[in-house]
Short mmCIF file of C-alpha atoms (C1' of nucleotides) in Angstrom, two decimals:
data_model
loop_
_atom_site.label_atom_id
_atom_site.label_comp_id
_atom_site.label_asym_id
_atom_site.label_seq_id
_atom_site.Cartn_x
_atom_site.Cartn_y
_atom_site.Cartn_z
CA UNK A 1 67.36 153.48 144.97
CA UNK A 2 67.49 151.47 147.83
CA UNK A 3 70.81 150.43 149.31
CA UNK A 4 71.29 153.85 149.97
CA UNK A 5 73.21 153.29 153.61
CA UNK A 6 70.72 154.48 155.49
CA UNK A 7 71.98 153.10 158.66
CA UNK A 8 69.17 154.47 160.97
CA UNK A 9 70.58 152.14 164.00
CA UNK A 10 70.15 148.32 164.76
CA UNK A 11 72.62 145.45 164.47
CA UNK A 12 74.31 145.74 161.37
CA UNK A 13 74.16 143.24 158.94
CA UNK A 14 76.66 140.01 159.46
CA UNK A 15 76.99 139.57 155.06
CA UNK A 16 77.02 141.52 152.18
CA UNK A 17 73.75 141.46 150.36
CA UNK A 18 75.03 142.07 146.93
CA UNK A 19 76.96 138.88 147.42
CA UNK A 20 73.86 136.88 148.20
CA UNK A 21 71.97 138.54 145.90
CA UNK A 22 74.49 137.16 143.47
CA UNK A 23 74.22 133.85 144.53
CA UNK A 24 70.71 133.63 144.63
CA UNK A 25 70.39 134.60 141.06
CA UNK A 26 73.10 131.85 139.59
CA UNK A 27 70.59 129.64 141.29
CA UNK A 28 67.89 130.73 140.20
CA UNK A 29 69.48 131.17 136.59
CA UNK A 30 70.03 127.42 136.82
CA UNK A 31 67.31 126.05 138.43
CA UNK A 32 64.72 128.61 137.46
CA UNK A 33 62.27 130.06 139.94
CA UNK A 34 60.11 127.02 141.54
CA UNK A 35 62.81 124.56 141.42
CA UNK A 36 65.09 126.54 143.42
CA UNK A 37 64.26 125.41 146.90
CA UNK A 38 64.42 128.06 150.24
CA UNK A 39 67.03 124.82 150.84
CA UNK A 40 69.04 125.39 148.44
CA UNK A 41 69.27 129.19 148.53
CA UNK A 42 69.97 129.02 152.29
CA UNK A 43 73.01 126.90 151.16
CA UNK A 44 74.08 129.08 147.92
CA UNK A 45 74.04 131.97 149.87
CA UNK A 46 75.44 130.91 153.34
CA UNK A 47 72.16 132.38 154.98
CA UNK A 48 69.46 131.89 157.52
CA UNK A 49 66.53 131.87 156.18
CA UNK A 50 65.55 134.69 159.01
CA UNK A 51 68.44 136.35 157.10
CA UNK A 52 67.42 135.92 153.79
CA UNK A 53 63.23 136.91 154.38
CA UNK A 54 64.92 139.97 156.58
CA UNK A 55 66.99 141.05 153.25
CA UNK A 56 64.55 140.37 150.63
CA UNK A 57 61.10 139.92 152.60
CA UNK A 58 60.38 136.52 150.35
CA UNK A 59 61.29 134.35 147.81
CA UNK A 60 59.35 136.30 144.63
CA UNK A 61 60.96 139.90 146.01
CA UNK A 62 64.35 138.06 146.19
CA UNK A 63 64.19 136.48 142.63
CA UNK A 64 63.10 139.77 140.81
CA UNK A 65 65.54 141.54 142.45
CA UNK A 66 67.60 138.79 140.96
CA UNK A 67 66.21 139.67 137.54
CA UNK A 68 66.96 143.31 137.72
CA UNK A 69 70.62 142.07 138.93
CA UNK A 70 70.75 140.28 135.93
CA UNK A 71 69.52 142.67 133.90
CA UNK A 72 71.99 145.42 134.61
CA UNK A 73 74.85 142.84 135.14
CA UNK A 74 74.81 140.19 132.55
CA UNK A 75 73.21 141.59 129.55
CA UNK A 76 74.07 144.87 129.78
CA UNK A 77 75.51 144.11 126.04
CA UNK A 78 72.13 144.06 124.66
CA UNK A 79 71.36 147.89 125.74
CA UNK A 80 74.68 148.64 124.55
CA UNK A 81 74.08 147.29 120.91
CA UNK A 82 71.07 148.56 120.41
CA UNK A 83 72.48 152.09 121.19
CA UNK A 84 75.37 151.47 119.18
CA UNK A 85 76.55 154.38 116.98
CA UNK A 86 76.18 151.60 113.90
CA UNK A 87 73.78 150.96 110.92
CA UNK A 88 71.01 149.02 111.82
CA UNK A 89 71.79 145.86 111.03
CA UNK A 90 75.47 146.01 112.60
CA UNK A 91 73.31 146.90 115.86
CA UNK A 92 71.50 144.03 115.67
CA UNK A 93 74.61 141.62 114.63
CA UNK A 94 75.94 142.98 117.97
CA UNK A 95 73.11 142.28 119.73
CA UNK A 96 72.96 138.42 118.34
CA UNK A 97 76.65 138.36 118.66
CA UNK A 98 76.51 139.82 122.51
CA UNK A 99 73.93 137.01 122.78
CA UNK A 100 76.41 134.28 122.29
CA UNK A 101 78.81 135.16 124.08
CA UNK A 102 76.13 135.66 127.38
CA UNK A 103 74.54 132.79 127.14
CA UNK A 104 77.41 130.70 127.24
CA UNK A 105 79.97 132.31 129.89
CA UNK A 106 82.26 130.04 131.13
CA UNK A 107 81.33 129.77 135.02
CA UNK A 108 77.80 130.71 134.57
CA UNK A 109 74.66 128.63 133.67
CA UNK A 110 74.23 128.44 129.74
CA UNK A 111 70.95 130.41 128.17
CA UNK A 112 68.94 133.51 129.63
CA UNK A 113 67.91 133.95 132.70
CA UNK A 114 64.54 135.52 131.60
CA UNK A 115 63.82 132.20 129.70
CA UNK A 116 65.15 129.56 131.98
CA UNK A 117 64.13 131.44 135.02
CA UNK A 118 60.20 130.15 134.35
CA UNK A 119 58.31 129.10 131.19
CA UNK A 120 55.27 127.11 132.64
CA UNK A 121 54.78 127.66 136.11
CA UNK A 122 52.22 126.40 138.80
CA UNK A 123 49.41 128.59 139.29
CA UNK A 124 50.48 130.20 142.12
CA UNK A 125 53.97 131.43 140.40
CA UNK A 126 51.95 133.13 137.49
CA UNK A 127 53.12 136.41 138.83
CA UNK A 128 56.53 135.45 138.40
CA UNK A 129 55.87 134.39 134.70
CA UNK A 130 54.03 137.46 133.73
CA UNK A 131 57.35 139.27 134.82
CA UNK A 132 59.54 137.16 132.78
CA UNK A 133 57.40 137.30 129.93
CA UNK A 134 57.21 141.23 130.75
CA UNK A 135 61.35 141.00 130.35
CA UNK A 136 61.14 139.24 126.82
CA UNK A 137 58.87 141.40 125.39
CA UNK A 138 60.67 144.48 126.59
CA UNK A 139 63.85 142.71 124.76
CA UNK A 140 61.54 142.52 121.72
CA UNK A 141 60.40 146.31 121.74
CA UNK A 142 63.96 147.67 122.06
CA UNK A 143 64.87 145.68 119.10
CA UNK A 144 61.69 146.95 117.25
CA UNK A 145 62.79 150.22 118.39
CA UNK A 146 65.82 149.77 117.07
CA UNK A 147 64.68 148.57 113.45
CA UNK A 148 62.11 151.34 113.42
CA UNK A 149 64.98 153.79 113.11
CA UNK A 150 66.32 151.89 109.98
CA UNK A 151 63.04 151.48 108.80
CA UNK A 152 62.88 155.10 108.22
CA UNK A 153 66.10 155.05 106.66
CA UNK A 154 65.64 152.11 104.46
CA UNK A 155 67.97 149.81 106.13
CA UNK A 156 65.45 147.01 106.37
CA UNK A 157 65.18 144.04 103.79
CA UNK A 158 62.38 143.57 102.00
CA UNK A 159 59.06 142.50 102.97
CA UNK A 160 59.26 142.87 106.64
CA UNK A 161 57.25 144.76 108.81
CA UNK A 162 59.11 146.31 111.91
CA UNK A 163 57.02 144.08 114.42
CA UNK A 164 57.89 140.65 112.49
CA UNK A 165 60.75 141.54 111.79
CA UNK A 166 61.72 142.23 115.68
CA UNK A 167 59.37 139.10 116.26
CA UNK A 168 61.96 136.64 114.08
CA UNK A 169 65.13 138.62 116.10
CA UNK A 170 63.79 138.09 119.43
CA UNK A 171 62.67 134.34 118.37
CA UNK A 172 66.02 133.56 117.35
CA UNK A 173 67.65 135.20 120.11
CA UNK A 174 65.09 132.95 122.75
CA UNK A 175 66.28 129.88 120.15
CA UNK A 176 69.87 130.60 121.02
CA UNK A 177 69.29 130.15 124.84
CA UNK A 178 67.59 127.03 124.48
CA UNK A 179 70.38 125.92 122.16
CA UNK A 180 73.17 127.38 124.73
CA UNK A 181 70.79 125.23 127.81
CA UNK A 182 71.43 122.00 125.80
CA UNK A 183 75.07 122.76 125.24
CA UNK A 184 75.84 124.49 122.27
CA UNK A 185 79.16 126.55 122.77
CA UNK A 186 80.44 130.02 121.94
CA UNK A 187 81.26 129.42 118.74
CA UNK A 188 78.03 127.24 117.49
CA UNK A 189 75.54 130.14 118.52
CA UNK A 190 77.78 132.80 116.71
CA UNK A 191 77.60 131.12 113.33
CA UNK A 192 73.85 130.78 114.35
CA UNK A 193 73.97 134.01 114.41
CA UNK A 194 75.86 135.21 111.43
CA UNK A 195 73.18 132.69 109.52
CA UNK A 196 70.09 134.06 111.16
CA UNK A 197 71.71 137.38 109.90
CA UNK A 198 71.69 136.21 106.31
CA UNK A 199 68.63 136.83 105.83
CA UNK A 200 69.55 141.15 105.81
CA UNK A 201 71.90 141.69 102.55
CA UNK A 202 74.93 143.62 103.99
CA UNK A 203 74.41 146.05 100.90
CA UNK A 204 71.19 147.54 101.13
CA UNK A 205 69.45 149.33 99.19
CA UNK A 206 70.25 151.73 95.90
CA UNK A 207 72.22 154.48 97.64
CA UNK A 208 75.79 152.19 98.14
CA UNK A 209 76.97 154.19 101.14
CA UNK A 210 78.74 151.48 102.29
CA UNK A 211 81.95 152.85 103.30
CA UNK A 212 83.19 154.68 106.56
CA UNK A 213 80.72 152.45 108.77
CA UNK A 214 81.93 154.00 111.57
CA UNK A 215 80.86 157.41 110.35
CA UNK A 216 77.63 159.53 110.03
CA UNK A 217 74.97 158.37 108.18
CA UNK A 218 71.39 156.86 109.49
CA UNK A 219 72.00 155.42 112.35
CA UNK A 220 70.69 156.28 115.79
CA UNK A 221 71.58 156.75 119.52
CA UNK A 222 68.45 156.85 121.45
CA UNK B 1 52.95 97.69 122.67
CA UNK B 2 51.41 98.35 125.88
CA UNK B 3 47.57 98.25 125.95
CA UNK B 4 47.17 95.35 124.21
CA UNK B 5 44.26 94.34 126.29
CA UNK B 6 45.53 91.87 128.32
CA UNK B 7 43.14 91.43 130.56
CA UNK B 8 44.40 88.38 132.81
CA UNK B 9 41.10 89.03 135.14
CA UNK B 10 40.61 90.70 138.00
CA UNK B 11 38.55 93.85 137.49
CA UNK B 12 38.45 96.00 135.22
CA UNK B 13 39.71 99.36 135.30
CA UNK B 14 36.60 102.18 135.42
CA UNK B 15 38.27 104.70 133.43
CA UNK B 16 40.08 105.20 130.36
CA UNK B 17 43.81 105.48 130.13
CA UNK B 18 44.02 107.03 127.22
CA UNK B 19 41.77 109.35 128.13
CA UNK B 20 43.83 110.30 131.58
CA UNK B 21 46.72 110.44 129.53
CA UNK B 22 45.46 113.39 127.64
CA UNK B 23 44.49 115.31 130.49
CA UNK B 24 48.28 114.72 131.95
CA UNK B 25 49.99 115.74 128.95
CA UNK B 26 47.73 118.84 128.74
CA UNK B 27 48.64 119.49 132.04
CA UNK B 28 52.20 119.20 131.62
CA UNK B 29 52.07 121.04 128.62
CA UNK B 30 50.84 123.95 130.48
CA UNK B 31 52.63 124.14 133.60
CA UNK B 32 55.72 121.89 132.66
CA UNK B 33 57.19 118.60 134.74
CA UNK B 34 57.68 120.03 138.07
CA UNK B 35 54.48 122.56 138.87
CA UNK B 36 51.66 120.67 137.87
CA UNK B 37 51.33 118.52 141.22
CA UNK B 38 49.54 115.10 141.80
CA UNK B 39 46.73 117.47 143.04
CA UNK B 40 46.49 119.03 140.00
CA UNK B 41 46.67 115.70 138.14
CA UNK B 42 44.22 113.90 140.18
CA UNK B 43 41.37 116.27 139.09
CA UNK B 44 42.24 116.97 135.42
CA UNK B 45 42.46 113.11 135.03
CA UNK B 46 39.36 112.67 136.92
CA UNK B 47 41.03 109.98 139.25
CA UNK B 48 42.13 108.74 142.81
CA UNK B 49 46.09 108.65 143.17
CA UNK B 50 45.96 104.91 143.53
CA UNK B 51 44.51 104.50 140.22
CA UNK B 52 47.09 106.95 138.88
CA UNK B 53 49.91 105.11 140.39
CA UNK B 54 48.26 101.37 139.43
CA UNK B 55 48.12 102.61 135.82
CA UNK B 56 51.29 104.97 135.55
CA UNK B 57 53.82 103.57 138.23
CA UNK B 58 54.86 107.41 139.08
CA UNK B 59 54.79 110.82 138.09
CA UNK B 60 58.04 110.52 135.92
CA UNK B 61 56.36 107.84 134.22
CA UNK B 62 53.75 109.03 133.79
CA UNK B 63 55.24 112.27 132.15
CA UNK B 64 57.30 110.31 129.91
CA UNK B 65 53.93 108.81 128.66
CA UNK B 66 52.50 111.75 128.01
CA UNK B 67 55.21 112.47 126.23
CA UNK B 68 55.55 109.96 124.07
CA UNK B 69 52.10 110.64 122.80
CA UNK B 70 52.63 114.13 122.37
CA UNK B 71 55.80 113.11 119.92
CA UNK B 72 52.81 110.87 118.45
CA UNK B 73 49.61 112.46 118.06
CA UNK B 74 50.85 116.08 118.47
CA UNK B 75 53.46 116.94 116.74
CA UNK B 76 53.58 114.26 113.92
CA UNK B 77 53.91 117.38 111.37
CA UNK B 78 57.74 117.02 111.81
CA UNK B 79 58.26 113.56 110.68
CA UNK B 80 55.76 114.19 108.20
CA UNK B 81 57.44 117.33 106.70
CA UNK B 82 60.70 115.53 106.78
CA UNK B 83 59.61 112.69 105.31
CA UNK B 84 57.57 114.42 102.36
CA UNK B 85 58.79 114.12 98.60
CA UNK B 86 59.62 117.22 97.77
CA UNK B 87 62.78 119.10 97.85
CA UNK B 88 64.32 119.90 100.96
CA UNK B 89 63.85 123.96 101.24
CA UNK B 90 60.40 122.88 100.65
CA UNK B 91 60.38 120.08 103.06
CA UNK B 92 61.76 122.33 106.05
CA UNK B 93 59.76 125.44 105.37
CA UNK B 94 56.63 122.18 105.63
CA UNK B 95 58.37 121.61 109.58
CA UNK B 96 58.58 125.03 110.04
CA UNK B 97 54.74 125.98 109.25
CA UNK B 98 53.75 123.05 110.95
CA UNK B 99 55.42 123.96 114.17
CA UNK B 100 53.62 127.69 113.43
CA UNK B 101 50.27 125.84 113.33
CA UNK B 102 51.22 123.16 116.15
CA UNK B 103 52.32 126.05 118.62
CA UNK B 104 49.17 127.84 118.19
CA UNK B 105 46.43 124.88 118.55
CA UNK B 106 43.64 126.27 120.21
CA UNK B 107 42.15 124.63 122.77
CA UNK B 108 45.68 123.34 123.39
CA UNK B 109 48.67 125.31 125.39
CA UNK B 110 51.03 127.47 123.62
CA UNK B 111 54.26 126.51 122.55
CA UNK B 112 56.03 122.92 122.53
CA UNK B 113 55.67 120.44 125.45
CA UNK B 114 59.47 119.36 124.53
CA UNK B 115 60.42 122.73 125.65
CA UNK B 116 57.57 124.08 128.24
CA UNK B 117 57.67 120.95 130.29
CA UNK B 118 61.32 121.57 131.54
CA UNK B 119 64.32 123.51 130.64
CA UNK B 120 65.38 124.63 134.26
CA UNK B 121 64.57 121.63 136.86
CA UNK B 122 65.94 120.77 140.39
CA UNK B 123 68.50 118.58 140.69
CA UNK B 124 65.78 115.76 141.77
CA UNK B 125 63.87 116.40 138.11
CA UNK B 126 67.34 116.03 136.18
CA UNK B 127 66.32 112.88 134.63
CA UNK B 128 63.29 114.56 132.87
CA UNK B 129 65.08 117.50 131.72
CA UNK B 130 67.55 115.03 130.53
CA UNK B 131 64.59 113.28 128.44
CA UNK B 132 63.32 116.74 127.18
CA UNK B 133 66.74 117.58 125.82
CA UNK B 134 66.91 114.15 124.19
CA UNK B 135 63.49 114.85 122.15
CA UNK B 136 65.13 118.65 121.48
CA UNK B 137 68.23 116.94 119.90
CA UNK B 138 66.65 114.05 118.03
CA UNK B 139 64.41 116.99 116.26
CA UNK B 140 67.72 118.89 115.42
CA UNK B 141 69.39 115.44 114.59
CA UNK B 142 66.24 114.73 111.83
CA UNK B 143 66.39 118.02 110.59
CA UNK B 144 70.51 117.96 109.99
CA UNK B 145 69.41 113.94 108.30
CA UNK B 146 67.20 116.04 105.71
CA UNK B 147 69.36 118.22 105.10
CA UNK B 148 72.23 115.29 104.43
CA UNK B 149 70.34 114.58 101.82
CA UNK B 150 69.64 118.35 100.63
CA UNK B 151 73.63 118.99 100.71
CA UNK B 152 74.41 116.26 98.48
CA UNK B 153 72.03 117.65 95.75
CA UNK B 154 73.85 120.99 96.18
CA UNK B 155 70.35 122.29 98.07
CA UNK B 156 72.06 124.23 100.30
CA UNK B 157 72.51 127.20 101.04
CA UNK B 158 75.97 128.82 100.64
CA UNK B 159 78.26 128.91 103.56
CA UNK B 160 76.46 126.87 105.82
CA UNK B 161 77.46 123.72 107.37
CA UNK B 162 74.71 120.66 108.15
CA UNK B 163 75.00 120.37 111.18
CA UNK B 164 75.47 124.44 111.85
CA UNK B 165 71.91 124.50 109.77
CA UNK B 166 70.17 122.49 111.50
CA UNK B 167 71.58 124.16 114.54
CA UNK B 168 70.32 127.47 112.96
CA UNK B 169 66.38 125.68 112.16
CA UNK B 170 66.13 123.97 115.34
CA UNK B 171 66.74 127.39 117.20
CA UNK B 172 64.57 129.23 115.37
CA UNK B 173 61.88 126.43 116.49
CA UNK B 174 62.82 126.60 119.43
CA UNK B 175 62.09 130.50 119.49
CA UNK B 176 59.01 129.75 117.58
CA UNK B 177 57.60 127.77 120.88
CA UNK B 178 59.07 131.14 123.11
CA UNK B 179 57.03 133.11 121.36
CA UNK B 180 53.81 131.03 120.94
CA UNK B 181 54.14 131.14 124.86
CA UNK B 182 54.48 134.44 124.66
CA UNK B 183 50.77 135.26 122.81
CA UNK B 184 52.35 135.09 119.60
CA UNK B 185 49.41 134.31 116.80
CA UNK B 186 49.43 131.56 114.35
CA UNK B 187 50.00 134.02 111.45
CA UNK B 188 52.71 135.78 113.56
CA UNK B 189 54.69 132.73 113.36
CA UNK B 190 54.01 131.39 109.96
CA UNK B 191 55.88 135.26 108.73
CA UNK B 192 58.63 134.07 111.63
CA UNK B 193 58.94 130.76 110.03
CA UNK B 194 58.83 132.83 106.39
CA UNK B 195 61.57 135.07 107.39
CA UNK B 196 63.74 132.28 108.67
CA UNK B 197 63.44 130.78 105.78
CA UNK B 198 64.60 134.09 103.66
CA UNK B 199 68.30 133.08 104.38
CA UNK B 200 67.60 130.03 101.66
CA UNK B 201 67.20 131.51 97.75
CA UNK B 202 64.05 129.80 96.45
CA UNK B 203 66.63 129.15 93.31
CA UNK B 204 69.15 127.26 94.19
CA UNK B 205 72.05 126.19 91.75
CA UNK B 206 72.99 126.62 88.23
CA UNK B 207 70.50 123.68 87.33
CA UNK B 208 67.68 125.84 87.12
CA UNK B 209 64.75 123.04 87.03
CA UNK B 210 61.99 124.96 89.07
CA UNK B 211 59.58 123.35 87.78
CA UNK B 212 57.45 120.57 88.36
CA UNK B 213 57.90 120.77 92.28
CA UNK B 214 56.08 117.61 93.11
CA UNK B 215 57.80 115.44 90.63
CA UNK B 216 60.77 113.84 90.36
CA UNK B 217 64.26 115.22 90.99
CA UNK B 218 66.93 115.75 94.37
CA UNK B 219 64.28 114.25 96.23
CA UNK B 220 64.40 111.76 99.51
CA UNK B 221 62.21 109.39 101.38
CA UNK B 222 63.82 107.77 103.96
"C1'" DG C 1 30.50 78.54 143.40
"C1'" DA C 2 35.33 78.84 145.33
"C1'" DT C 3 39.41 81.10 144.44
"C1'" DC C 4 42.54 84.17 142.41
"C1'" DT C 5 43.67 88.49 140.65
"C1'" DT C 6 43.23 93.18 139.93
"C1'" DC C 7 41.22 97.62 140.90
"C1'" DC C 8 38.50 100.64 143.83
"C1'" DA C 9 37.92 104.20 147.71
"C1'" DT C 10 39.36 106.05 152.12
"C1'" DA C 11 42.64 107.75 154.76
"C1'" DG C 12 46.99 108.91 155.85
"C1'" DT C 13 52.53 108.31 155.39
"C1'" DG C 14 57.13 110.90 156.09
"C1'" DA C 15 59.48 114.57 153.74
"C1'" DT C 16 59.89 119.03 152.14
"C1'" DC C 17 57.79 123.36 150.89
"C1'" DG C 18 57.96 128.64 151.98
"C1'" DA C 19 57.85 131.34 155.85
"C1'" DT C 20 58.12 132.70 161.31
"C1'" DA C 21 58.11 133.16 166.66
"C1'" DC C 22 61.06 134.09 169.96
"C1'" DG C 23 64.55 135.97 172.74
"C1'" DA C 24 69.39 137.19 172.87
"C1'" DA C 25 73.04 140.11 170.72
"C1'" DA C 26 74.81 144.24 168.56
"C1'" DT C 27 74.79 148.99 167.18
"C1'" DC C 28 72.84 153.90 166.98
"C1'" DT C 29 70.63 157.87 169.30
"C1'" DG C 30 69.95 160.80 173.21
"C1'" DC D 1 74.78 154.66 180.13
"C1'" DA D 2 69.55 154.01 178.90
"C1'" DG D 3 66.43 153.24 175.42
"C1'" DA D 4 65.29 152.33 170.77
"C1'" DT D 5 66.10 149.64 166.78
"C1'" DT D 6 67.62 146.09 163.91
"C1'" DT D 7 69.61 141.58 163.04
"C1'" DC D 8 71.09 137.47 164.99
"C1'" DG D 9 70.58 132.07 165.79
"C1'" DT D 10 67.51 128.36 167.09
"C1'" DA D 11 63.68 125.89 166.57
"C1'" DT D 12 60.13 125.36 164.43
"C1'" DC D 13 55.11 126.57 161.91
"C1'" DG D 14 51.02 124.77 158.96
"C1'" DA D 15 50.53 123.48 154.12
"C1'" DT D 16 51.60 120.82 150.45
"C1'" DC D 17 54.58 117.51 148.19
"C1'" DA D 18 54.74 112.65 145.94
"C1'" DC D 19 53.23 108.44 147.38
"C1'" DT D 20 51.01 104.22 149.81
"C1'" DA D 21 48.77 100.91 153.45
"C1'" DT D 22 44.51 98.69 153.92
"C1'" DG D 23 40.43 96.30 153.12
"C1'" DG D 24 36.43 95.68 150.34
"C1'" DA D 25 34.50 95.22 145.46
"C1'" DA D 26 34.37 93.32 140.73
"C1'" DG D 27 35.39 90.29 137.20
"C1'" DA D 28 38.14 85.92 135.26
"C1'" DT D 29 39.45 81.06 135.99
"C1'" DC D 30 38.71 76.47 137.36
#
DNA sequence: GATCTTCCATAGTGATCGATACGAAATCTG
DNA sequence: CAGATTTCGTATCGATCACTATGGAAGATC
């Protein structure tokens, strides 16, 4: 909703702003917000900075546009899982699984944007670390969301409530970036994974529908 | 090994290092390595920036202070837990309700200063985030020692590995500090920590001696 | 008490921070 | 082509960054 090619007259634009928008965000990805210098995004991006405060009017517009970016291009997998015509707990073991494989892309900084982007900020970035906060805890609703659906069905294991239960998914998900930031590869954060999954039984409950996965049964698709 | 009270004359110093020291690490603690500015420092510590610089030599040195005593007076839990006679499932759910209570101090920040104070630096602050990820390891590296000890005594759960264990715990602290900085409550994370620990059996093993927890048995002390 | 050593307070260092003023250049509209 | 509009490149802006030069003050040593 917004690069739209209006093109209501002027100079036209000398780069592509998807491109720089690209490169601003590996920056930022690496760096996180405050550490990643007008300097160095003038470099990464091969701009002005006339260009760059033209394109993005300043450096807190350009880095959440870099978190949406991010968002719809680099963990698209997590949307995906959670809408996944699976049980419950195959969702999720996507989602963890997805996880790995994001956070440590060959080519791209290792852990999650929305964590490495800004933990403890000055007081002047606060804004920015509301909105990565805001990012987190939207991951942990849509797994809550997801969990409330096999709540209903029974899919859960015992003794967890829906919101602790997404609270210990998300945590271990925000574990895995760290883990991925201090160099933990592909493989290590999958078995991660499959353990933090061992806590959910693959046979639930009395009624052993466990066959034809892949078929009906109480699942969900938003 | 360092304020042994020397005092080879001169004058004295009219404030208390130990005191400043505090108000640094909070500082860091809250806003991490790179925000919290000498400005910032200078009035939480009470002090002029030559008598921060006489006492502290820099600003990395002075973080690496404070984080030395937040290893020591903060989060002493962890050697504690791993160091306590009882068997190891025991011993690691110990670190992991310790962390639950040592995320959620109040009066204090949320979350871990091992983890708030950097994870994404510039390239001039690589040093500290180097340090950081050295505390991060050694606490996986004492966990995966523990659990040595637990995996000769067949405490183990099945299918895991050590070091992939330890991998799994230390993420899961790691998430723990996430979501301490994220508002999560004391209680929130002592179910997190519970939960986590619901991949391990209580019972472990054929040799079913339950009881007597604080006695004798598969034990260790360094 | 003379001297040495260390710390204090004031003021300010060069460097870098995010962000702009300005006028020329390029394209669209009429 | 004339006018309007937008972006271009160059050269900075004031504010803040971590840090320090300087000279006087306070206590220890002889």
């Amino acid at each position: 909703m917004e690069d739209l090619e209006k093109s209501r007259g002027g100079r036209p634009r000398a780069f592509d702003p998807e491109a720089a928008l690209d490169a601003a965000m590996l920056l930022f990805w690496e760096h996180g917000y405050e550490a990643t210098s007008l300097a160095m995004l003038r470099e990464a991006m091969g701009l002005t900075p006339p260009q760059i405060y033209n394109a993005f009017t300043d450096k807190e517009t350009l880095f959440r546009r870099a978190l949406a970016r991010y968002h719809d291009r680099e963990i698209s997998f997590a949307l995906d899982a959670l809408g996944a015509p699976v049980r419950t707990r195959e969702a999720i073991r996507l989602l963890l699984l997805g996880a790995a494989q994001a956070y440590t892309r060959p080519g791209k900084p290792g852990g999650c944007l929305f964590i490495s982007g800004a933990l403890a900020t000055s007081p002047q970035a606060q804004g920015v670390a509301d909105a990565l906060k805001a990012y987190r805890k939207a991951t942990e609703a849509g797994i809550a969301a997801r969990l409330a659906k096999g709540f209903a069905a029974g899919e859960l294991p015992a003794g967890v409530t829906v919101e602790g239960f997404a609270k210990y998914l998300a945590g271990v998900m925000n574990g895995m970036s760290i883990q991925a930031r201090d160099g933990a590869s592909t493989e290590e954060l999958e078995a991660l994974a499959e353990t933090a999954l061992a806590v959910w039984p693959s046979e639930m409950q009395g009624s052993a529908i466990l066959k034809d996965e892949a078929d009906a049964g109480p699942f969900c698709r938003d």
